[in-house]
Amino acid sequence: MPYQGDVTVGGAPDVRELTGLTITKIAVGPMDNNAYLLRCTSTGEQVLIDAANEAPRLLELIGPAGLAAMVTTHQHMDHWVALEEVAAATGAASLAHPADADGLPLVTATITDGDRVAVGDCELEVVHLVGHTPGSVALLYRDPHGVAHLFTGDALFPGGVGATRGNRRNFLSLIDDVERKLFDRLPDDTWFYPGHGKDSTLGAERPALPQWRARGW
């Protein structure tokens, strides 16, 4: 069955096979968080985006191939409940932006805007998006054989940017970053994978950008 990106807590993961990278999406925990396991098809190296919850399920998904690194998209606790347990079991590095590092239980190295995170022969570009938290990051994979793939954490969802809790300054910072660093740089067929819920494309969301800005959330 083709990848749909529609997963539920307790349900099966969904798998997307690209030419050089396999993306596995799973929903975990009481806040219905998405976690994404990326595997380089040529080397087998794996990276996990958001060790959100349910460490045993994540470790089963990782399997005997091991884990090179975990990237935490931001410091909110629902995105890192399983971080320490997965790190202890796999020895994986724990990566996060320095502005959010103090809010996490384990960070072995920091990543900033424009850095690259290797997944075997593939690489992810770090995109810093300020507003949901000071150190929120998205991760961009530019597939040389297809469309771009973007893992947005809680900075961008179908229907709007992430919550800024009524803080106008944080909202403007976030929507400015999302427009400038994502929508202005990337084509409409860019597929994005949020921290909760279903996926979307930038093209599907682009017409609503003025509405998002006008409503202030």
Short mmCIF file of C-alpha atoms in Angstrom, two decimals:
data_model
loop_
_atom_site.label_atom_id
_atom_site.label_comp_id
_atom_site.label_asym_id
_atom_site.label_seq_id
_atom_site.Cartn_x
_atom_site.Cartn_y
_atom_site.Cartn_z
CA MET A 1 0.00 0.00 0.00
CA PRO A 2 1.42 3.45 -0.85
CA TYR A 3 2.60 5.65 1.99
CA GLN A 4 -0.24 7.70 3.48
CA GLY A 5 1.38 9.18 6.60
CA ASP A 6 -1.72 8.46 8.65
CA VAL A 7 -0.67 6.62 11.82
CA THR A 8 -2.34 6.07 15.19
CA VAL A 9 -1.00 5.32 18.64
CA GLY A 10 -0.83 1.55 19.05
CA GLY A 11 -1.19 1.05 15.30
CA ALA A 12 1.30 -0.03 12.70
CA PRO A 13 3.95 2.36 11.43
CA ASP A 14 3.83 3.67 7.87
CA VAL A 15 6.87 3.28 5.64
CA ARG A 16 8.00 5.38 2.70
CA GLU A 17 10.72 3.96 0.48
CA LEU A 18 12.80 6.56 -1.36
CA THR A 19 15.74 5.71 -3.61
CA GLY A 20 18.35 6.37 -0.93
CA LEU A 21 16.37 6.72 2.27
CA THR A 22 13.60 4.85 4.04
CA ILE A 23 11.25 6.91 6.24
CA THR A 24 9.23 5.11 8.90
CA LYS A 25 6.59 7.10 10.76
CA ILE A 26 5.07 5.91 14.03
CA ALA A 27 2.67 7.52 16.54
CA VAL A 28 3.45 7.14 20.25
CA GLY A 29 2.35 8.33 23.67
CA PRO A 30 -0.66 10.06 25.20
CA MET A 31 -0.18 13.21 23.10
CA ASP A 32 -0.15 11.30 19.81
CA ASN A 33 3.39 12.27 18.90
CA ASN A 34 5.03 11.29 15.65
CA ALA A 35 8.50 9.78 15.65
CA TYR A 36 10.42 9.23 12.43
CA LEU A 37 13.10 6.60 11.85
CA LEU A 38 15.29 7.35 8.83
CA ARG A 39 17.48 4.60 7.34
CA CYS A 40 20.09 4.99 4.62
CA THR A 41 19.37 2.23 2.13
CA SER A 42 23.02 1.81 1.10
CA THR A 43 24.71 1.77 4.52
CA GLY A 44 21.86 0.81 6.87
CA GLU A 45 22.71 3.69 9.21
CA GLN A 46 19.69 5.01 11.10
CA VAL A 47 18.69 8.32 12.70
CA LEU A 48 15.59 8.91 14.84
CA ILE A 49 13.74 12.22 14.83
CA ASP A 50 12.05 12.76 18.23
CA ALA A 51 12.32 9.90 20.70
CA ALA A 52 8.92 11.04 21.89
CA ASN A 53 7.57 8.18 24.00
CA GLU A 54 7.15 4.39 24.29
CA ALA A 55 10.83 3.49 24.25
CA PRO A 56 10.16 -0.27 23.84
CA ARG A 57 8.22 0.36 20.62
CA LEU A 58 10.91 2.67 19.30
CA LEU A 59 13.64 0.16 20.11
CA GLU A 60 11.67 -2.59 18.38
CA LEU A 61 11.39 -0.33 15.34
CA ILE A 62 15.12 0.43 15.40
CA GLY A 63 15.94 -3.27 15.62
CA PRO A 64 19.40 -4.83 15.46
CA ALA A 65 20.72 -2.30 12.94
CA GLY A 66 21.32 0.17 15.77
CA LEU A 67 20.99 3.92 15.84
CA ALA A 68 23.62 6.53 15.00
CA ALA A 69 21.82 9.58 16.36
CA MET A 70 18.61 11.07 17.66
CA VAL A 71 17.54 14.60 16.78
CA THR A 72 15.07 16.32 19.12
CA THR A 73 13.15 18.99 17.22
CA HIS A 74 12.45 21.06 20.34
CA GLN A 75 12.48 21.00 24.12
CA HIS A 76 8.82 20.25 24.92
CA MET A 77 8.67 17.13 27.04
CA ASP A 78 6.24 15.17 24.87
CA HIS A 79 8.97 15.00 22.21
CA TRP A 80 11.69 13.44 24.39
CA VAL A 81 10.15 11.14 27.02
CA ALA A 82 11.98 8.12 25.55
CA LEU A 83 15.24 9.94 24.82
CA GLU A 84 17.35 8.67 27.71
CA GLU A 85 16.11 5.08 27.49
CA VAL A 86 16.73 4.85 23.74
CA ALA A 87 20.16 6.44 24.15
CA ALA A 88 21.10 3.99 26.90
CA ALA A 89 20.03 1.01 24.79
CA THR A 90 21.66 2.13 21.53
CA GLY A 91 24.51 4.48 22.41
CA ALA A 92 23.13 6.95 19.89
CA ALA A 93 24.21 10.58 19.92
CA SER A 94 21.57 13.07 21.10
CA LEU A 95 21.39 16.24 18.99
CA ALA A 96 19.43 19.46 19.57
CA HIS A 97 19.71 23.20 19.02
CA PRO A 98 21.69 24.95 21.78
CA ALA A 99 18.79 27.31 22.54
CA ASP A 100 16.70 24.32 23.65
CA ALA A 101 19.46 22.09 25.01
CA ASP A 102 19.00 23.12 28.65
CA GLY A 103 15.40 21.86 28.50
CA LEU A 104 16.43 18.33 27.51
CA PRO A 105 17.69 15.53 29.74
CA LEU A 106 20.50 14.50 27.38
CA VAL A 107 22.34 16.37 24.63
CA THR A 108 25.71 15.07 23.40
CA ALA A 109 26.15 17.62 20.59
CA THR A 110 24.36 20.72 19.38
CA ILE A 111 23.16 21.61 15.88
CA THR A 112 22.46 25.04 14.43
CA ASP A 113 20.96 26.57 11.32
CA GLY A 114 22.61 25.23 8.17
CA ASP A 115 24.34 22.30 9.85
CA ARG A 116 24.14 18.86 8.27
CA VAL A 117 23.17 15.62 10.03
CA ALA A 118 24.39 12.50 8.26
CA VAL A 119 22.17 9.48 7.76
CA GLY A 120 24.70 7.19 6.14
CA ASP A 121 25.18 8.50 2.61
CA CYS A 122 22.23 10.89 2.97
CA GLU A 123 22.17 14.16 4.86
CA LEU A 124 19.64 16.39 6.58
CA GLU A 125 19.93 20.16 6.62
CA VAL A 126 19.08 21.83 9.94
CA VAL A 127 16.64 24.75 9.66
CA HIS A 128 16.25 26.86 12.82
CA LEU A 129 12.68 28.17 13.28
CA VAL A 130 12.25 30.45 16.28
CA GLY A 131 8.89 30.92 17.99
CA HIS A 132 7.32 27.68 19.12
CA THR A 133 10.44 27.37 21.27
CA PRO A 134 13.72 29.31 21.01
CA GLY A 135 15.55 26.29 19.58
CA SER A 136 12.99 24.55 17.38
CA VAL A 137 14.48 22.96 14.27
CA ALA A 138 13.20 21.41 11.07
CA LEU A 139 15.22 18.87 9.12
CA LEU A 140 15.33 18.97 5.33
CA TYR A 141 16.22 16.04 3.07
CA ARG A 142 16.70 17.00 -0.55
CA ASP A 143 16.11 13.75 -2.42
CA PRO A 144 18.33 13.80 -5.53
CA HIS A 145 15.82 11.49 -7.22
CA GLY A 146 12.57 13.17 -6.18
CA VAL A 147 10.86 15.80 -4.06
CA ALA A 148 12.20 17.41 -0.90
CA HIS A 149 11.18 15.97 2.47
CA LEU A 150 10.89 18.20 5.52
CA PHE A 151 10.50 17.16 9.17
CA THR A 152 9.00 20.17 10.95
CA GLY A 153 8.47 19.15 14.58
CA ASP A 154 5.84 21.47 16.04
CA ALA A 155 6.85 24.50 13.96
CA LEU A 156 4.55 23.74 11.01
CA PHE A 157 1.38 21.67 10.67
CA PRO A 158 -1.30 21.27 8.05
CA GLY A 159 -3.45 24.31 8.80
CA GLY A 160 -0.96 26.55 10.53
CA VAL A 161 2.25 27.15 12.39
CA GLY A 162 2.91 25.76 15.85
CA ALA A 163 1.41 27.18 19.01
CA THR A 164 2.96 30.33 20.45
CA ARG A 165 0.50 30.63 23.35
CA GLY A 166 -0.83 34.03 22.39
CA ASN A 167 2.59 35.65 22.39
CA ARG A 168 2.48 38.00 19.40
CA ARG A 169 6.23 38.41 19.21
CA ASN A 170 6.80 34.65 19.15
CA PHE A 171 4.08 34.17 16.55
CA LEU A 172 5.58 36.78 14.23
CA SER A 173 9.02 35.27 14.66
CA LEU A 174 7.73 31.81 13.82
CA ILE A 175 5.61 32.70 10.82
CA ASP A 176 8.39 34.92 9.46
CA ASP A 177 10.89 32.07 9.75
CA VAL A 178 8.47 29.53 8.28
CA GLU A 179 7.74 31.78 5.29
CA ARG A 180 11.32 32.87 4.68
CA LYS A 181 13.19 29.65 5.39
CA LEU A 182 10.64 27.11 4.16
CA PHE A 183 7.97 28.48 1.80
CA ASP A 184 10.26 30.99 0.08
CA ARG A 185 13.05 28.43 -0.43
CA LEU A 186 11.25 25.20 -1.24
CA PRO A 187 8.87 24.15 -4.01
CA ASP A 188 5.21 23.27 -3.65
CA ASP A 189 5.82 19.52 -3.93
CA THR A 190 7.92 19.52 -0.75
CA TRP A 191 6.38 16.94 1.56
CA PHE A 192 6.43 17.81 5.24
CA TYR A 193 6.11 15.60 8.28
CA PRO A 194 4.93 17.30 11.50
CA GLY A 195 5.35 16.36 15.15
CA HIS A 196 1.70 15.33 15.49
CA GLY A 197 -0.94 14.23 13.03
CA LYS A 198 -1.01 13.92 9.27
CA ASP A 199 1.51 15.12 6.71
CA SER A 200 0.98 17.72 3.99
CA THR A 201 2.85 19.55 1.24
CA LEU A 202 3.98 23.15 1.14
CA GLY A 203 1.84 23.65 -1.96
CA ALA A 204 -1.31 22.55 -0.16
CA GLU A 205 -0.66 25.03 2.67
CA ARG A 206 0.83 27.97 0.76
CA PRO A 207 -2.50 29.66 -0.19
CA ALA A 208 -3.44 29.93 3.49
CA LEU A 209 -0.31 31.81 4.60
CA PRO A 210 -1.97 35.25 4.49
CA GLN A 211 -4.90 33.88 6.52
CA TRP A 212 -2.55 32.43 9.14
CA ARG A 213 -0.74 35.73 9.48
CA ALA A 214 -4.01 37.70 9.71
CA ARG A 215 -5.53 35.49 12.39
CA GLY A 216 -2.33 35.54 14.48
CA TRP A 217 -2.00 31.83 15.15
#
